[in-house]
PDB file of C-alpha atoms in Angstrom:
ATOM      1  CA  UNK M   1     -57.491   5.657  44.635  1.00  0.00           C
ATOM      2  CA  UNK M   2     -60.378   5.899  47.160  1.00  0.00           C
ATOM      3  CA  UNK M   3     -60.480   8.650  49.649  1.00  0.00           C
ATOM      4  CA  UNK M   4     -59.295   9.288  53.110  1.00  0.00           C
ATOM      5  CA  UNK M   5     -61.365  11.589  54.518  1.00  0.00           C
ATOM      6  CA  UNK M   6     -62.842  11.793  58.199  1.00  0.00           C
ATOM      7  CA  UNK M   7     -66.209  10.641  58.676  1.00  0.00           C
ATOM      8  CA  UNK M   8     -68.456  12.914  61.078  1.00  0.00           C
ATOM      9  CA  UNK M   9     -67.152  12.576  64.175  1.00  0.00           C
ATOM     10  CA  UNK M  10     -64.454  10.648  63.643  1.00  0.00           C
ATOM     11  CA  UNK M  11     -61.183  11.565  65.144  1.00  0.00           C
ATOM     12  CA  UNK M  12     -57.822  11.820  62.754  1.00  0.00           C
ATOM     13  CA  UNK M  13     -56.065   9.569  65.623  1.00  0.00           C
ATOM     14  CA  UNK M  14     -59.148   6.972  65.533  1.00  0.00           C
ATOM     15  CA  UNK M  15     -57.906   3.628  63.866  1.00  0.00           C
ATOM     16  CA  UNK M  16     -60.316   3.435  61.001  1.00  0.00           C
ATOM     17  CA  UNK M  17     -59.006   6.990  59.768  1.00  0.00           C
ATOM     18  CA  UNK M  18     -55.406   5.843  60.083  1.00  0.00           C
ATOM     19  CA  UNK M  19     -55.752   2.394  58.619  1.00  0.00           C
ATOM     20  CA  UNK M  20     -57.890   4.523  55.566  1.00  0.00           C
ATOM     21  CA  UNK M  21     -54.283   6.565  55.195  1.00  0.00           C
ATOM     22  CA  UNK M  22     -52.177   3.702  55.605  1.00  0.00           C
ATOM     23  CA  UNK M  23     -54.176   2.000  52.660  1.00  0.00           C
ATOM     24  CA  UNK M  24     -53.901   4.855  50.601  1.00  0.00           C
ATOM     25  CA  UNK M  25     -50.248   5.109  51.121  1.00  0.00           C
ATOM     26  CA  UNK M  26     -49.664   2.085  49.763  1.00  0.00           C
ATOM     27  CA  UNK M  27     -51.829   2.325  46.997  1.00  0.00           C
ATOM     28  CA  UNK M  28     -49.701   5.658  45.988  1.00  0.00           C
ATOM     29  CA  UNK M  29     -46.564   3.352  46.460  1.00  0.00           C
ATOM     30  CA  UNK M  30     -47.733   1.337  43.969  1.00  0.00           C
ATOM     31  CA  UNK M  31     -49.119   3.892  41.335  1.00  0.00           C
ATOM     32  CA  UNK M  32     -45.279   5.337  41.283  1.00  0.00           C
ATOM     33  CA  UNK M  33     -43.555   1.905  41.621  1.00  0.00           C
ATOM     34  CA  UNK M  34     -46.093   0.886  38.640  1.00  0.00           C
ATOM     35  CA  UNK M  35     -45.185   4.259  36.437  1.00  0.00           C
ATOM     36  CA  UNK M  36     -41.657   3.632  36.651  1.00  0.00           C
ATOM     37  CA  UNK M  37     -41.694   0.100  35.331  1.00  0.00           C
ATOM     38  CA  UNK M  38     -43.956   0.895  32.826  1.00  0.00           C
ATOM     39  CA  UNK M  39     -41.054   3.582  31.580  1.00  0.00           C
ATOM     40  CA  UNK M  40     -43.037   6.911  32.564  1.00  0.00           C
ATOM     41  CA  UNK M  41     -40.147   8.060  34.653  1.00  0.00           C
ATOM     42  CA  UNK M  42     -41.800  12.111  35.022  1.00  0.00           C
ATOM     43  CA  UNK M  43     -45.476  10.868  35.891  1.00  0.00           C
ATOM     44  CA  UNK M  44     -43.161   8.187  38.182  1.00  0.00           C
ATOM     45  CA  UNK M  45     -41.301  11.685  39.752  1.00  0.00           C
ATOM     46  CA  UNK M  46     -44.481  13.231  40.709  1.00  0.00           C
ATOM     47  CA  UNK M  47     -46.111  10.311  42.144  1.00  0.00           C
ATOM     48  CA  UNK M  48     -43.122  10.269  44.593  1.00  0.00           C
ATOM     49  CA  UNK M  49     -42.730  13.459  45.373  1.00  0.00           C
ATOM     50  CA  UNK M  50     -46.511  13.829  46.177  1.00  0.00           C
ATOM     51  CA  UNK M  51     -45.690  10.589  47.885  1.00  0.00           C
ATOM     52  CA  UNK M  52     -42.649  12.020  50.542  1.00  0.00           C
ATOM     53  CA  UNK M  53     -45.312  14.346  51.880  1.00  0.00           C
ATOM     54  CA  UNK M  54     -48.326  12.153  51.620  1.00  0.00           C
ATOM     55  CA  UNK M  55     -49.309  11.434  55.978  1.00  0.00           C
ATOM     56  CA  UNK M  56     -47.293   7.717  56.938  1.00  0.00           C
ATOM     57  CA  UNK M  57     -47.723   6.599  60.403  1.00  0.00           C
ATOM     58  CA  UNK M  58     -46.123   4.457  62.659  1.00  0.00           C
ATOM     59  CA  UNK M  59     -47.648   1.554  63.909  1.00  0.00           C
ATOM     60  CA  UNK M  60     -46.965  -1.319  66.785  1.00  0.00           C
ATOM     61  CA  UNK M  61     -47.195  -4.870  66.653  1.00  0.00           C
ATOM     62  CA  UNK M  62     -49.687  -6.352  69.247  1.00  0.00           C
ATOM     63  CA  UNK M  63     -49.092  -9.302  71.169  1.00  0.00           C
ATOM     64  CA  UNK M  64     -52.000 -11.279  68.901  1.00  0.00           C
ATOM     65  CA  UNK M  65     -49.849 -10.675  65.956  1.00  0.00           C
ATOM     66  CA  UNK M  66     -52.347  -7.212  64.737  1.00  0.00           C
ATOM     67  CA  UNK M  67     -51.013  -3.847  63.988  1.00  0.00           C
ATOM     68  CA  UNK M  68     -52.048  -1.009  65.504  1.00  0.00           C
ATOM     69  CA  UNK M  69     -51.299   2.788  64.405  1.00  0.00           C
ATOM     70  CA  UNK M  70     -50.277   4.882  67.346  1.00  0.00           C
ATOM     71  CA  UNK M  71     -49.295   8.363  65.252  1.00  0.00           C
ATOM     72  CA  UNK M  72     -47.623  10.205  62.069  1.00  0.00           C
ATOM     73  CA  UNK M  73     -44.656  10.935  60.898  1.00  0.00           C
ATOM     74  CA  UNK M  74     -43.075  14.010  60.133  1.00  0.00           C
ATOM     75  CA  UNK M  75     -42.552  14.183  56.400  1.00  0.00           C
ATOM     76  CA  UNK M  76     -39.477  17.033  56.359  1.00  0.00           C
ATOM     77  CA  UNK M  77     -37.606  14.510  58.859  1.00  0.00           C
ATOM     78  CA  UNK M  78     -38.809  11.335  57.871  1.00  0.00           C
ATOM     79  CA  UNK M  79     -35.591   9.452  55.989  1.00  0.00           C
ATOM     80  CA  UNK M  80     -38.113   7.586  54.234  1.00  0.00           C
ATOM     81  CA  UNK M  81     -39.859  10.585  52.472  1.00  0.00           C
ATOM     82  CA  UNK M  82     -36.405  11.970  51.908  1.00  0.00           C
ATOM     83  CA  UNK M  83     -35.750   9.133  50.262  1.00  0.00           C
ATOM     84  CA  UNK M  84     -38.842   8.875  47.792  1.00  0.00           C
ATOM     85  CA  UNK M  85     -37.862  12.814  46.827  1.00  0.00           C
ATOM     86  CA  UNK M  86     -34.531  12.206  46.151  1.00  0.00           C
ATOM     87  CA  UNK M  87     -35.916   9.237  44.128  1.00  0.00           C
ATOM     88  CA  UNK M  88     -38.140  11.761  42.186  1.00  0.00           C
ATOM     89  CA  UNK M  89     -35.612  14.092  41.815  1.00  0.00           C
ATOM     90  CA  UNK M  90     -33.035  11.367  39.974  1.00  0.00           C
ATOM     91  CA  UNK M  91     -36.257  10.208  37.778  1.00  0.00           C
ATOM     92  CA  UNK M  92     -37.229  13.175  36.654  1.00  0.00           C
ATOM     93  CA  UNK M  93     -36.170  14.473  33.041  1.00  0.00           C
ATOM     94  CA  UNK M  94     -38.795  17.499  32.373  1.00  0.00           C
ATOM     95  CA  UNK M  95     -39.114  19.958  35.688  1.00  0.00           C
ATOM     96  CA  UNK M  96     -36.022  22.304  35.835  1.00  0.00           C
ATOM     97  CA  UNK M  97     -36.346  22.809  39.542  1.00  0.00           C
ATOM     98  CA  UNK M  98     -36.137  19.081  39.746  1.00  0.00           C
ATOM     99  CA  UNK M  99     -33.106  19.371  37.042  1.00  0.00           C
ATOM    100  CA  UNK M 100     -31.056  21.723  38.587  1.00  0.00           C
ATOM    101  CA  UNK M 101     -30.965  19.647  42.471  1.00  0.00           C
ATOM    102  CA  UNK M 102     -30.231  15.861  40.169  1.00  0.00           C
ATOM    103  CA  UNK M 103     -27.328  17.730  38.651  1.00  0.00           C
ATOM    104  CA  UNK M 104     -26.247  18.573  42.268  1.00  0.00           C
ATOM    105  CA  UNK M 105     -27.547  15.209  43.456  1.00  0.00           C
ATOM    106  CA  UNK M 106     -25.312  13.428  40.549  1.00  0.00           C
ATOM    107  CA  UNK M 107     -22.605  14.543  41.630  1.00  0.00           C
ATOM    108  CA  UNK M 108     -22.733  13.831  45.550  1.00  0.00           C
ATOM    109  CA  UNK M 109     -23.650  17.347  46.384  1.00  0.00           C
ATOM    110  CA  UNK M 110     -26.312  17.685  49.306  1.00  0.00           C
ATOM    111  CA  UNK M 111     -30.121  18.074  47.742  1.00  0.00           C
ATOM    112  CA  UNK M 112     -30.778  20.949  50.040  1.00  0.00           C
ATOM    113  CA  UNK M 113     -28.079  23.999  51.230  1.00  0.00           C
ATOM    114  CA  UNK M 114     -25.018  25.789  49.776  1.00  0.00           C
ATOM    115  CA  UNK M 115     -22.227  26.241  52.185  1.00  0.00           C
ATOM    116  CA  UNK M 116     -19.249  26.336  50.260  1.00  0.00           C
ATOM    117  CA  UNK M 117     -17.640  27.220  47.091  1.00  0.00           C
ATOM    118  CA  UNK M 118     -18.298  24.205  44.877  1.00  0.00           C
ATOM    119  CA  UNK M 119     -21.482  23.618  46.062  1.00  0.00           C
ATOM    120  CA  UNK M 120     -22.597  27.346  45.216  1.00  0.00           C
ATOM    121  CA  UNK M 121     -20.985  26.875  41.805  1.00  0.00           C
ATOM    122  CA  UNK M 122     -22.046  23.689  41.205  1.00  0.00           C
ATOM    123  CA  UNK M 123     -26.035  24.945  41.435  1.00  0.00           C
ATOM    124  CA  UNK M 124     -24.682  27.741  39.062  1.00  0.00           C
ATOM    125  CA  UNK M 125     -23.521  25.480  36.523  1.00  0.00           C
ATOM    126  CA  UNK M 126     -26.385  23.307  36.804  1.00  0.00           C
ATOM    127  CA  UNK M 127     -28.796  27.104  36.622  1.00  0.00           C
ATOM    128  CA  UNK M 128     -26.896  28.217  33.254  1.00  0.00           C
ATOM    129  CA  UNK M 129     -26.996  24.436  31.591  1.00  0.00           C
ATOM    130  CA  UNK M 130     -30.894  25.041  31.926  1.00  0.00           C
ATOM    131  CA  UNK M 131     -31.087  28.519  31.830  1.00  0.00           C
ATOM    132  CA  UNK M 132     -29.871  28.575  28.322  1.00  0.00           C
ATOM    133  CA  UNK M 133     -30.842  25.041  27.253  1.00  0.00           C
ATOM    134  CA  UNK M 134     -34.094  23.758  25.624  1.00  0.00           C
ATOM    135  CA  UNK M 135     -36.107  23.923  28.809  1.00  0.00           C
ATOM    136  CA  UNK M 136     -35.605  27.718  29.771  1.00  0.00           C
ATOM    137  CA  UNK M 137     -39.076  28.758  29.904  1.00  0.00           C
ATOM    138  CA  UNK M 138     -39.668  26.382  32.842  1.00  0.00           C
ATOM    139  CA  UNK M 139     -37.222  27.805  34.663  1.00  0.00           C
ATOM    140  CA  UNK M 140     -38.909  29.987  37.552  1.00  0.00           C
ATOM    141  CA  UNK M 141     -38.123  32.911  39.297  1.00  0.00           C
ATOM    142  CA  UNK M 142     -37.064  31.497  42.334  1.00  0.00           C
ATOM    143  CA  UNK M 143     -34.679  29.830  40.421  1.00  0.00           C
ATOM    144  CA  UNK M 144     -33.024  32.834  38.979  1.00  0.00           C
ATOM    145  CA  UNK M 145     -32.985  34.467  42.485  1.00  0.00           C
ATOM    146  CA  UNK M 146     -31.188  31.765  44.404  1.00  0.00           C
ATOM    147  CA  UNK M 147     -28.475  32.079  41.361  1.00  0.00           C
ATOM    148  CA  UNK M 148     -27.999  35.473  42.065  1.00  0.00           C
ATOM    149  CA  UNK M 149     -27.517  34.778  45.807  1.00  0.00           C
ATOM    150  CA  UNK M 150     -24.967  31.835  44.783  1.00  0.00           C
ATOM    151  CA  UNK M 151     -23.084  34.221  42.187  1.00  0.00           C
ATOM    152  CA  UNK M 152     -22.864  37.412  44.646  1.00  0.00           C
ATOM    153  CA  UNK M 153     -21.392  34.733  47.197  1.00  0.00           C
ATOM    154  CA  UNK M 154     -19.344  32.329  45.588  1.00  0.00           C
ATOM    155  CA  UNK M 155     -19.220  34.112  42.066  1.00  0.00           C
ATOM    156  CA  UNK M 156     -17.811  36.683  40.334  1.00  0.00           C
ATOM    157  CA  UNK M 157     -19.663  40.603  40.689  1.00  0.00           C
ATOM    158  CA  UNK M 158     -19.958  40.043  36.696  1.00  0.00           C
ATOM    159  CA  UNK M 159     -21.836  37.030  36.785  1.00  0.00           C
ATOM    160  CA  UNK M 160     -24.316  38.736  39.482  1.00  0.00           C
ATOM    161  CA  UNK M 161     -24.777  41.773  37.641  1.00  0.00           C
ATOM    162  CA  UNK M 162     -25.266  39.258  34.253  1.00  0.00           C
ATOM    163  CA  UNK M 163     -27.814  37.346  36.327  1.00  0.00           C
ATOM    164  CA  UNK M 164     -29.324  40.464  37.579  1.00  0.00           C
ATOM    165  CA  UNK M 165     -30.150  41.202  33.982  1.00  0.00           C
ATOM    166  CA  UNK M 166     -31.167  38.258  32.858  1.00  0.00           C
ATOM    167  CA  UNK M 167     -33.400  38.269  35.643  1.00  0.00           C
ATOM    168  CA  UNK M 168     -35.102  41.195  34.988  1.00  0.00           C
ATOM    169  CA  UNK M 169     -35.805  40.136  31.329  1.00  0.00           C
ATOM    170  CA  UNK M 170     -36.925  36.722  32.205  1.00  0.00           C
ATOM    171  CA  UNK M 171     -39.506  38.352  34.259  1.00  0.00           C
ATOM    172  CA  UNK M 172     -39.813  41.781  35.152  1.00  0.00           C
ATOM    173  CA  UNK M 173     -41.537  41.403  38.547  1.00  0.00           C
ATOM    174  CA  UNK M 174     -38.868  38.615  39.261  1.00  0.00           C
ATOM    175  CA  UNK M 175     -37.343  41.059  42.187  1.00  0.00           C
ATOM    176  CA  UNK M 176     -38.929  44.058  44.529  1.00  0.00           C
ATOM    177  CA  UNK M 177     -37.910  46.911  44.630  1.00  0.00           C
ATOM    178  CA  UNK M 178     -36.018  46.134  48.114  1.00  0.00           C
ATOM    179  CA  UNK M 179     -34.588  43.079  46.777  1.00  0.00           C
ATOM    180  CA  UNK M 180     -33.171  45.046  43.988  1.00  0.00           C
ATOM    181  CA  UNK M 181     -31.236  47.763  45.809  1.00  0.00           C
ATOM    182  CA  UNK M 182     -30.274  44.824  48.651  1.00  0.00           C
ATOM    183  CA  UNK M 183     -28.703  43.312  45.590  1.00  0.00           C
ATOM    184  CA  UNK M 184     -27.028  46.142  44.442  1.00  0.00           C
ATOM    185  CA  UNK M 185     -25.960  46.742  47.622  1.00  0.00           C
ATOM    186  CA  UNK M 186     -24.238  43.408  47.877  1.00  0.00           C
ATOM    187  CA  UNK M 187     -22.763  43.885  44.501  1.00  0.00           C
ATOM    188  CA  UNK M 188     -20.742  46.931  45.538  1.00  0.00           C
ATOM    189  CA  UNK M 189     -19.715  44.911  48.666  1.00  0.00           C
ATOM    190  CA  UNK M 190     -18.436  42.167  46.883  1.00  0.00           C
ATOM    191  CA  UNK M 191     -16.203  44.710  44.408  1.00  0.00           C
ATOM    192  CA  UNK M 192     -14.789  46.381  47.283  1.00  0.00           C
ATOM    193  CA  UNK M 193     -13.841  42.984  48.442  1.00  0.00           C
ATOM    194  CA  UNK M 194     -12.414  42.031  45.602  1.00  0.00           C
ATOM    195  CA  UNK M 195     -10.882  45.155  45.108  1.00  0.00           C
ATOM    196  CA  UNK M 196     -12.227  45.929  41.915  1.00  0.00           C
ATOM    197  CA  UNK M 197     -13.708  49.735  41.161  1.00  0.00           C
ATOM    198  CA  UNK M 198     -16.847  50.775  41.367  1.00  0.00           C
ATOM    199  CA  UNK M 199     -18.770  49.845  38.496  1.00  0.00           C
ATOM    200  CA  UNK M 200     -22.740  49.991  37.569  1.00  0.00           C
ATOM    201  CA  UNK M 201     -24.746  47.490  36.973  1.00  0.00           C
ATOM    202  CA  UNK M 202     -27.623  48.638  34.985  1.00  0.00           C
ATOM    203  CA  UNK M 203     -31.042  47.036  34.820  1.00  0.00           C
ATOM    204  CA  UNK M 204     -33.737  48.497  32.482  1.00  0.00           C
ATOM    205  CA  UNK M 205     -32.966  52.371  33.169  1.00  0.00           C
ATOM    206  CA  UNK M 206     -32.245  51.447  37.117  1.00  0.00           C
ATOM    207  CA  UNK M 207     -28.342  51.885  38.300  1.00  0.00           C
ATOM    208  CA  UNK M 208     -26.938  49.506  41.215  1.00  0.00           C
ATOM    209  CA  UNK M 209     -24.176  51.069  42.381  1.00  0.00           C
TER     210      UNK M 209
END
């Protein structure tokens, strides 16, 4: 795949740098479309999800039949792009970031956002299956923190204080210092709630209350 860069002097809006992008769009299109049929579904998944935020543009016809580019499109709105990482997401079978939104995506939850109940406990389920599954040690931090977020919300204060844990030995510098006592804080929150005594929650010699 050739390049797209600017020559010197040449504008990003000038036509011969957007018909250069255009051209390598579509050769990018083809690279994934050609990894899929060819059965390499995870090379396939990051083609297109390089691909949703690769630059498209929108173009015009002219009245003597030509195109001509007239500007860019924004990949986090585009539908299209949405579309290729949603594609990505259902082809891929070795990232567990990618894992955890098809299980959502599988079963009709939104790829993006938690606002209610089943939706928080559906990313949980989806968290644990690869949490404790073959592919735990690509699971990343991040991971583990929005789990904790989803388990002090729409979980139980046990399952927070187990994530908490498990957190913490996954990777040590997983949390600041901050984020731990703002999650401790929310922990005793959520048992007064509940209505459930204090209880600690105790993390490698550190106490949330």
């Amino acid at each position: 795949i050739g390049q797209a860069r600017s020559e010197p002097g040449e504008d990003v809006m000038e036509q011969p740098q957007m018909a250069r992008l255009d051209a390598m769009n579509k050769q990018v299109r083809k690279l994934a479309q050609d990894l899929e049929a060819s059965g390499r579904v995870d090379d396939a998944s990051a083609v297109y999800w390089g691909l949703a935020d690769f630059p498209s543009l929108t173009s015009i016809t002219l009245p003597n039949g030509q195109t001509r580019f007239v500007g860019y499109v924004d990949s986090m709105t585009d539908p299209t792009a949405e579309a290729y990482r949603r594609h990505a997401i259902l082809l891929n079978t070795k990232a567990p970031k990618l894992l955890i939104d098809k299980t959502r995506v599988s079963n009709g939850w939104p790829r993006t956002g938690i606002s209610n109940a089943k939706e928080g406990q559906a990313y949980l389920k989806a968290f644990e299956e690869l949490a404790t599954g073959p592919l735990k040690e690509g699971v990343i931090p991040r991971d583990y923190m929005v789990a904790i977020y989803q388990a002090l919300r729409w979980g139980t204060p046990e399952q927070a204080c187990d994530l908490i844990q498990r957190a913490y030995l996954f990777e040590p510098f997983v949390m600041t210092l901050k984020e731990f006592v703002w999650f401790s804080e929310s922990l005793a929150d959520q048992r007064k709630k509940l209505n459930l005594p204090p209880q600690p929650c105790v993390v490698a010699g550190l106490t949330a209350p």
